[in-house]
XYZ file of C-alpha atoms in Angstrom:
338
model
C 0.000 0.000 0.000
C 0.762 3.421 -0.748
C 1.503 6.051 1.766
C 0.798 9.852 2.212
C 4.273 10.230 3.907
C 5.909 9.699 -0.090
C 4.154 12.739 -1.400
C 5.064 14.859 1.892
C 8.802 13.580 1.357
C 8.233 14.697 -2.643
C 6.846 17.935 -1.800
C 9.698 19.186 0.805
C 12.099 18.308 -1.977
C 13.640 21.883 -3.663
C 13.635 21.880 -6.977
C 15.781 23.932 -9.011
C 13.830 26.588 -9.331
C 13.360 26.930 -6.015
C 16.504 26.453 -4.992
C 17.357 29.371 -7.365
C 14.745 31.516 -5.855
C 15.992 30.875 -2.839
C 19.573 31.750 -3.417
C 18.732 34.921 -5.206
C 15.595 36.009 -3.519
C 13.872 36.485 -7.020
C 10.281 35.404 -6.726
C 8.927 36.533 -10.032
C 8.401 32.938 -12.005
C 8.640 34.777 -15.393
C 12.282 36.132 -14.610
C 13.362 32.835 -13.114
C 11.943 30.561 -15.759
C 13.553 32.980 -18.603
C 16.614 32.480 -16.953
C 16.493 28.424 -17.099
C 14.841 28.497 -20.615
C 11.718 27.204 -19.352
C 9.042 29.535 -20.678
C 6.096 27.871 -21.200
C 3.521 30.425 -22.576
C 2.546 33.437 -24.634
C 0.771 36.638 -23.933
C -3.128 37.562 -24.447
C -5.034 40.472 -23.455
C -2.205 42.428 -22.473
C -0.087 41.188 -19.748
C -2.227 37.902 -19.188
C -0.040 34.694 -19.655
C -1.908 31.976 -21.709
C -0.213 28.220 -21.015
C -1.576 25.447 -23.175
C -1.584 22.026 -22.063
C 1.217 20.148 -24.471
C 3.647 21.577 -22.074
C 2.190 20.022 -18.145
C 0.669 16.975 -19.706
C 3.116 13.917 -20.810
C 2.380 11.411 -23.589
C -1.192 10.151 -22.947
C -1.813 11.853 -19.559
C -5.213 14.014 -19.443
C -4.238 14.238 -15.626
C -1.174 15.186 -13.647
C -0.233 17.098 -10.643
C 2.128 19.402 -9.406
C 3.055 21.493 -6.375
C 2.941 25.308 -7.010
C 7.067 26.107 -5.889
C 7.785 27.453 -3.217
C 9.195 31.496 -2.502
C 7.715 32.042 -6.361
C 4.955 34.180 -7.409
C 2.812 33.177 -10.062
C 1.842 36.415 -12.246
C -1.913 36.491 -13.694
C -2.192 33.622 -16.048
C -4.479 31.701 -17.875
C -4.201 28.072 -19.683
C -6.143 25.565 -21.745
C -7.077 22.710 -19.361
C -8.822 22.394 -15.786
C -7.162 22.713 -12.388
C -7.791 21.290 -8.898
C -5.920 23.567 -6.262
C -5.825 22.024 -3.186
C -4.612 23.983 0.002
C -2.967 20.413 0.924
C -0.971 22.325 3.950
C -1.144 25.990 5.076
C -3.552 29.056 3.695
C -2.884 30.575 0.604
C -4.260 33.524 -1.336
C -5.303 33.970 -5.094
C -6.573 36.398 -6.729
C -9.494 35.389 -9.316
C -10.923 37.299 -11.917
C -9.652 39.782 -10.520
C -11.310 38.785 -6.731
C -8.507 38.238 -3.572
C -9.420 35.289 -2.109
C -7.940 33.458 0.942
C -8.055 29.547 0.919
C -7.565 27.656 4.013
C -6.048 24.255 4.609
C -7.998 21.534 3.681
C -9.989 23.517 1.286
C -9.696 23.422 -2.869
C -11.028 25.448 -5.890
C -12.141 23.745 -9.175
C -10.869 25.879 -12.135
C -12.348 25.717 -15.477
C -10.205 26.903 -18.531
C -9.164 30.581 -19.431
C -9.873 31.668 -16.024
C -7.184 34.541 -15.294
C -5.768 34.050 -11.692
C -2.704 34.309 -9.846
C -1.110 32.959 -6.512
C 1.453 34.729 -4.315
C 4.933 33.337 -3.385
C 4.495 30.831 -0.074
C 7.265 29.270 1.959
C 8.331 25.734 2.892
C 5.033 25.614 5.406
C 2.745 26.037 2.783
C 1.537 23.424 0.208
C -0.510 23.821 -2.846
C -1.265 20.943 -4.838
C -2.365 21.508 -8.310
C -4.379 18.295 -9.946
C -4.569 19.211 -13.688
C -7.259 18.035 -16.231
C -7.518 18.266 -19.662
C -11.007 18.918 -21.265
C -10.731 15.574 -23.040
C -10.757 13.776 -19.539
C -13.418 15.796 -18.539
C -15.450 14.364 -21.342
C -14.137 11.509 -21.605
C -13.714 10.203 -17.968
C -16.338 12.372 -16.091
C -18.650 13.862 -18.359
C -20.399 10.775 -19.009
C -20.605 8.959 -15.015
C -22.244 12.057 -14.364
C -26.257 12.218 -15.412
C -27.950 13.691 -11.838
C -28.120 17.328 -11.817
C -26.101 19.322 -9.406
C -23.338 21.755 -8.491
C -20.612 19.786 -10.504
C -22.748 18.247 -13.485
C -23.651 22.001 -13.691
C -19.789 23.355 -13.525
C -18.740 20.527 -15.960
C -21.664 21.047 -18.527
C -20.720 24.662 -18.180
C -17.275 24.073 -19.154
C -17.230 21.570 -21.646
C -20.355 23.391 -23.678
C -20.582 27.101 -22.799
C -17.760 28.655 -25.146
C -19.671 32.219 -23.760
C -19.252 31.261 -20.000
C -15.532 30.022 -19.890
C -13.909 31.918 -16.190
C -16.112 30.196 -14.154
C -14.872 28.316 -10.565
C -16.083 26.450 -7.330
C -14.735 26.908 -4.155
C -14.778 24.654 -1.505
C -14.281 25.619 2.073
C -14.099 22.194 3.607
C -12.167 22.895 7.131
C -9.968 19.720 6.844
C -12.305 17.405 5.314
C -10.669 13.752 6.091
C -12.439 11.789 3.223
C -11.408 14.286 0.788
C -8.207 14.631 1.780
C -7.773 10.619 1.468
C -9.429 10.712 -1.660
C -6.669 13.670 -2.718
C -3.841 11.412 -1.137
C -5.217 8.509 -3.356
C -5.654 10.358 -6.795
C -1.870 11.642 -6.576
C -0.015 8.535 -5.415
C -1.989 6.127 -8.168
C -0.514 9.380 -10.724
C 2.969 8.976 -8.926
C 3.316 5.538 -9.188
C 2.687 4.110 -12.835
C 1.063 0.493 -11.733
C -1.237 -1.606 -13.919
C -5.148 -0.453 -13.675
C -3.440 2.909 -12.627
C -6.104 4.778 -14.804
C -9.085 2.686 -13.834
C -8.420 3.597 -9.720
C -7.678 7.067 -10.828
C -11.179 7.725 -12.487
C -12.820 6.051 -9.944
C -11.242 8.410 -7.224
C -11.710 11.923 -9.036
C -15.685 10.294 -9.924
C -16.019 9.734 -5.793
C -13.815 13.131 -5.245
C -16.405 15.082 -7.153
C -19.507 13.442 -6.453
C -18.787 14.037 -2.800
C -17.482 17.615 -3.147
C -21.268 17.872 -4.965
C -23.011 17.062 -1.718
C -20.961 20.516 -0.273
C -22.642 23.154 1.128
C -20.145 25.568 1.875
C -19.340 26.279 -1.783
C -18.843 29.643 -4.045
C -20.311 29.571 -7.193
C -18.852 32.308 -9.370
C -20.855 31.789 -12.371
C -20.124 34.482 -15.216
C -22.842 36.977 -16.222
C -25.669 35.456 -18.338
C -25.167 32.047 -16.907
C -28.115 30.161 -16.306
C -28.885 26.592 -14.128
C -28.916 23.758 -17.233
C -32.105 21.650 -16.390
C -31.606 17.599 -15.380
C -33.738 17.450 -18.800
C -30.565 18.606 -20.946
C -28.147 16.951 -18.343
C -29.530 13.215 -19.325
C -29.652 14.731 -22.713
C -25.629 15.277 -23.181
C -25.392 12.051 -21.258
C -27.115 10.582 -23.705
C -25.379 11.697 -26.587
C -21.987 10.945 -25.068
C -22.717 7.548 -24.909
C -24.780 7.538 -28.279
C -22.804 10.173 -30.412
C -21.433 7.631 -33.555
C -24.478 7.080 -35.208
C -26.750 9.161 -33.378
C -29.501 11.782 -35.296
C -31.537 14.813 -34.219
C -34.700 12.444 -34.836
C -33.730 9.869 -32.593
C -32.214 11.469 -29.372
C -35.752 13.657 -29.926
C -37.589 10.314 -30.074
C -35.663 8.956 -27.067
C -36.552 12.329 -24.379
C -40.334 12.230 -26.082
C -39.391 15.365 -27.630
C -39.903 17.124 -31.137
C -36.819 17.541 -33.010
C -36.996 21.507 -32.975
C -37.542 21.288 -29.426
C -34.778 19.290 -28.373
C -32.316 21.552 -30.590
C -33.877 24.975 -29.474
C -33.534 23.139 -25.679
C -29.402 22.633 -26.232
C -29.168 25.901 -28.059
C -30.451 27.876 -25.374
C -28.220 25.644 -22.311
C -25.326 25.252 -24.152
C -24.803 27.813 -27.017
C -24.355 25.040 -29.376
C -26.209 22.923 -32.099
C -26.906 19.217 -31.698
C -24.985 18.892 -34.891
C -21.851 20.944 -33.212
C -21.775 18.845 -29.880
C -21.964 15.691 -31.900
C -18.731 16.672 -34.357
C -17.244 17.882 -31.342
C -17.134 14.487 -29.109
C -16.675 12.504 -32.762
C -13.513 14.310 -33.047
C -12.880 13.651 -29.679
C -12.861 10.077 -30.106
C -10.353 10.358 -32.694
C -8.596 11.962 -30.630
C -8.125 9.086 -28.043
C -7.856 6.498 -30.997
C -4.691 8.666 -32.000
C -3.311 8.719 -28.200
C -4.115 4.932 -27.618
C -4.454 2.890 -30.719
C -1.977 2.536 -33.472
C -5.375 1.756 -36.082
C -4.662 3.851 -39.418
C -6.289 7.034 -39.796
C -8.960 6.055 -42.109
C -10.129 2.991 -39.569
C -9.924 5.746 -36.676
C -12.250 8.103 -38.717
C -14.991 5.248 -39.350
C -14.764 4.186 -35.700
C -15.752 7.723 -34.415
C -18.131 7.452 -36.805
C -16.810 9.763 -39.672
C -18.218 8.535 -43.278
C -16.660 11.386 -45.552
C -12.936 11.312 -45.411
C -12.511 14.886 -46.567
C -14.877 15.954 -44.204
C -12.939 14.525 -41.263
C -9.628 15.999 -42.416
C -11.493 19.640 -43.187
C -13.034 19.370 -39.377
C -9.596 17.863 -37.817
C -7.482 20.647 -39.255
C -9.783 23.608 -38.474
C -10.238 22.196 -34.682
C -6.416 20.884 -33.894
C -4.676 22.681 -36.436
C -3.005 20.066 -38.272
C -3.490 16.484 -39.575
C -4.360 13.606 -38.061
C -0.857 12.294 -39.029
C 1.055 15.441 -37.825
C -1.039 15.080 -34.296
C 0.099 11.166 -33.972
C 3.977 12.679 -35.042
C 3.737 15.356 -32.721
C 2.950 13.069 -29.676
C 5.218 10.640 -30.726
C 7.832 13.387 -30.750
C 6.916 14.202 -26.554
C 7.037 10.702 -25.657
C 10.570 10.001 -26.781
């Protein structure tokens, strides 16, 4: 069996950039990460970092961790994926859309993407542990084991469907919550140690982490202007296409919820900003995605099995999404994993 005393050992341990902070008493992490030739980003709306995911997440991975470093500050920033921070030792304080927040031991936020924050420089007797998600294991992992309505179907419908909404968070104040905190301890020694069924314990951790953060009540909502609650109605309804999406038409998801077509599409429309015809593209590409990252199946057999029948289509839709080929995106990750 695993124990929590590895990751405390892990987390005392200096790494160079600390150590380098340390010795110099430089805490900005732009200056010090210039100076080892580690800059990972580019700037947006002024003086806004933007990271993207290629450069946190190894390989296969949609989810990793890491401990914010000690003595640095980490400007305003931005990036492309999800993030758990969990105050796994000592307060901390962030600043959030532009809101100063202070977040105690024990207690985490849930970060969707593009949300512009920042975290001041902390010392040896503080701890923040950053679980990181892409949105592909999002959909892939969680979207679909959730189909009951609540805080986090809510946040991850939100996230994975609202393109107008993106900056939204959840913060838990949990005062030392044991059960999460051995569900935290769990998640990030399964992702330090690379066992068989690793990814099968994982899932089932973050799907128990989230469902019980759900039954929360001391929780802050920030939900962007405009927002609205999305019904349990359209909930099952993006369940249901999830698990449906390869061959699945307007018609019959309509004829499944008892619905008429045009009501079912004016329903998503309205809860997600999207067409049924856009959300099913979406998680077909998505699916080829995964084949890329897990299968070595050509191309054209990847395309059928996410349920693509027009081979110029697929490439059109591929390129305009990802920016390159399918073949490029299999080179490219071949590429990180050598």
């Amino acid at each position: 069996m695993y124990s929590p005393d590895e990751l405390m050992q892990e987390f005392k341990q200096l790494s160079i950039l600390e150590k380098i902070a340390l010795e110099t008493g430089e805490e900005d992490d732009i200056k010090l990460g210039e100076y080892l030739g580690t800059s990972d980003y580019r700037y947006v709306d002024g003086n806004i970092r933007e990271l993207t995911q290629k450069y946190y997440f190894k390989g296969k991975e949609g989810i990793t961790y890491s401990k914010h470093p000690f003595y640095i500050r980490s400007g305003m920033h931005r990036h492309d994926f999800f993030e758990m921070a969990y105050a796994y030792k000592g307060d901390f304080v962030q600043t959030i859309n532009n809101t100063q927040m202070t977040i105690r031991e024990g207690s985490l936020l849930l970060l969707d993407t593009y949300v512009s924050h920042s975290v001041g420089p902390v010392d040896e007797n503080t701890i923040i542990v950053n679980i990181l998600m892409t949105r592909e294991y999002f959909s892939e992992k969680l979207m679909k084991r959730f189909s009951q309505n609540n805080l986090i179907t809510e946040f991850i419908v939100s996230a994975l469907y609202k393109n107008s909404l993106k900056g939204n968070y959840l913060h838990f104040s949990l005062d030392n919550n044991d059960e999460i905190r051995n569900y935290i301890n769990a998640v990030l020694l399964e992702l330090k140690h690379d066992n068989p069924g690793r990814d099968e314990i994982i899932n089932s951790f973050m799907i128990i982490l989230l469902t019980m953060l759900a039954r929360e009540k001391n929780c802050v909502n920030d939900q962007p202007s405009g927002s609205r609650t999305t019904p349990s109605s359209v909930v099952s309804i993006l369940d249901y296409m999830n698990k449906n999406y390869m061959n699945l038409t307007l018609e019959d998801a309509a004829g499944y919820f008892h619905f008429s077509p045009n009501y079912l599409s004016r329903l998503l429309k309205k809860y997600t900003g999207k067409t049924f015809i856009s959300i099913i593209l979406e998680l077909k590409l998505e699916k080829t995605i995964f084949l890329l990252e897990h299968t070595d199946f050509s191309i054209s057999r990847i395309a059928e099995i996410a349920g693509f029948r027009n081979m110029n289509y697929f490439y059109k839709l591929f390129e305009k999404k990802y920016g390159c080929t399918p073949k490029e995106y299999r080179g490219k990750l071949e590429e990180s994993t050598r």
